[in-house]
PDB file of C-alpha atoms in Angstrom:
ATOM      1  CA  MET F 236       1.607   8.013   7.627  1.00 81.00           C
ATOM      2  CA  THR F 237       4.002   6.984  10.247  1.00 87.00           C
ATOM      3  CA  THR F 238       1.674   5.130  12.489  1.00 89.00           C
ATOM      4  CA  ALA F 239      -0.787   3.305  10.111  1.00 93.00           C
ATOM      5  CA  ASP F 240      -0.834  -0.283  10.256  1.00 95.00           C
ATOM      6  CA  LEU F 241      -0.734  -0.196   6.408  1.00 96.00           C
ATOM      7  CA  LEU F 242      -0.177   2.577   4.085  1.00 96.00           C
ATOM      8  CA  VAL F 243      -1.944   2.185   0.730  1.00 95.00           C
ATOM      9  CA  VAL F 244      -0.891   4.360  -2.067  1.00 95.00           C
ATOM     10  CA  ASN F 245      -3.800   3.995  -4.554  1.00 94.00           C
ATOM     11  CA  LYS F 246      -4.526   5.002  -8.082  1.00 94.00           C
ATOM     12  CA  THR F 247      -0.812   4.325  -8.998  1.00 95.00           C
ATOM     13  CA  ASP F 248      -1.858   4.216 -12.824  1.00 94.00           C
ATOM     14  CA  LEU F 249      -2.536   7.895 -12.615  1.00 95.00           C
ATOM     15  CA  ALA F 250       0.747   8.863 -11.319  1.00 96.00           C
ATOM     16  CA  PRO F 251       2.334   9.507 -14.896  1.00 94.00           C
ATOM     17  CA  HIS F 252      -0.558  11.840 -15.807  1.00 97.00           C
ATOM     18  CA  VAL F 253      -0.254  13.962 -12.639  1.00 97.00           C
ATOM     19  CA  GLY F 254       3.408  14.265 -12.223  1.00 96.00           C
ATOM     20  CA  SER F 255       3.839  12.084  -9.208  1.00 96.00           C
ATOM     21  CA  ASP F 256       6.841  10.104  -8.753  1.00 97.00           C
ATOM     22  CA  LEU F 257       6.170   6.653  -7.420  1.00 97.00           C
ATOM     23  CA  ALA F 258       9.812   5.839  -6.810  1.00 97.00           C
ATOM     24  CA  ARG F 259      10.126   9.177  -4.525  1.00 97.00           C
ATOM     25  CA  MET F 260       6.947   8.100  -2.891  1.00 96.00           C
ATOM     26  CA  ALA F 261       8.366   4.735  -2.071  1.00 96.00           C
ATOM     27  CA  ALA F 262      11.519   6.236  -0.840  1.00 96.00           C
ATOM     28  CA  ASP F 263       9.650   8.802   1.484  1.00 96.00           C
ATOM     29  CA  ALA F 264       7.555   6.115   2.756  1.00 95.00           C
ATOM     30  CA  LYS F 265      10.380   4.046   3.638  1.00 95.00           C
ATOM     31  CA  ALA F 266      12.233   6.964   5.350  1.00 95.00           C
ATOM     32  CA  GLN F 267       9.118   7.667   7.438  1.00 95.00           C
ATOM     33  CA  ARG F 268       7.675   4.235   8.139  1.00 95.00           C
ATOM     34  CA  ALA F 269      10.985   2.073   8.192  1.00 92.00           C
ATOM     35  CA  GLU F 270       9.621  -1.508   8.160  1.00 92.00           C
ATOM     36  CA  LEU F 271       6.034  -0.912   8.418  1.00 95.00           C
ATOM     37  CA  PRO F 272       4.116  -2.009   5.285  1.00 95.00           C
ATOM     38  CA  VAL F 273       3.226   0.055   2.287  1.00 96.00           C
ATOM     39  CA  VAL F 274       1.348  -1.082  -0.875  1.00 95.00           C
ATOM     40  CA  PHE F 275       1.243   0.620  -4.181  1.00 95.00           C
ATOM     41  CA  GLN F 276      -1.875  -0.486  -5.951  1.00 94.00           C
ATOM     42  CA  SER F 277      -4.092   0.572  -8.771  1.00 93.00           C
ATOM     43  CA  LEU F 278      -7.613  -1.548  -9.405  1.00 90.00           C
ATOM     44  CA  ARG F 279      -7.020  -1.282 -13.091  1.00 88.00           C
ATOM     45  CA  GLY F 280      -3.656  -3.496 -12.622  1.00 78.00           C
ATOM     46  CA  GLU F 281      -3.730  -7.115 -12.720  1.00 80.00           C
ATOM     47  CA  ASP F 282      -3.213  -7.476  -8.917  1.00 85.00           C
ATOM     48  CA  GLY F 283      -5.969  -5.007  -8.031  1.00 86.00           C
ATOM     49  CA  VAL F 284      -6.444  -5.165  -4.310  1.00 91.00           C
ATOM     50  CA  ARG F 285      -4.921  -8.625  -3.991  1.00 93.00           C
ATOM     51  CA  GLN F 286      -1.835  -7.394  -1.527  1.00 93.00           C
ATOM     52  CA  VAL F 287      -4.331  -5.207   0.617  1.00 95.00           C
ATOM     53  CA  ALA F 288      -6.838  -8.137   0.903  1.00 95.00           C
ATOM     54  CA  ALA F 289      -3.946 -10.642   1.767  1.00 95.00           C
ATOM     55  CA  TRP F 290      -2.815  -8.269   4.485  1.00 95.00           C
ATOM     56  CA  VAL F 291      -6.282  -7.813   5.911  1.00 96.00           C
ATOM     57  CA  ARG F 292      -6.869 -11.724   5.756  1.00 96.00           C
ATOM     58  CA  GLU F 293      -3.502 -12.173   7.735  1.00 95.00           C
ATOM     59  CA  ARG F 294      -4.384  -9.749  10.243  1.00 95.00           C
ATOM     60  CA  LEU F 295      -7.726 -11.154  10.748  1.00 95.00           C
ATOM     61  CA  ALA F 296      -6.294 -14.648  10.968  1.00 96.00           C
ATOM     62  CA  ALA F 297      -3.955 -13.638  13.590  1.00 94.00           C
ATOM     63  CA  TRP F 298      -6.587 -11.715  15.581  1.00 92.00           C
ATOM     64  CA  THR F 299      -9.006 -14.722  15.545  1.00 91.00           C
ATOM     65  CA  ALA F 300      -6.314 -17.287  16.586  1.00 83.00           C
TER      66      ALA F 300
END
């Protein structure tokens, strides 16, 4: 969690059904990761994997530049 280039919290649509507090998860991630990126996503949501795909594209572009 503290060293990953990108932390992806997936299946956020299930959080209310399993008692997960996404706000708490976000605060904990911020405390542990500082400015390292965190993405909360659900494939059922409108954005799907858009943020993760954009992050990967950015990294790939920087790597191949």
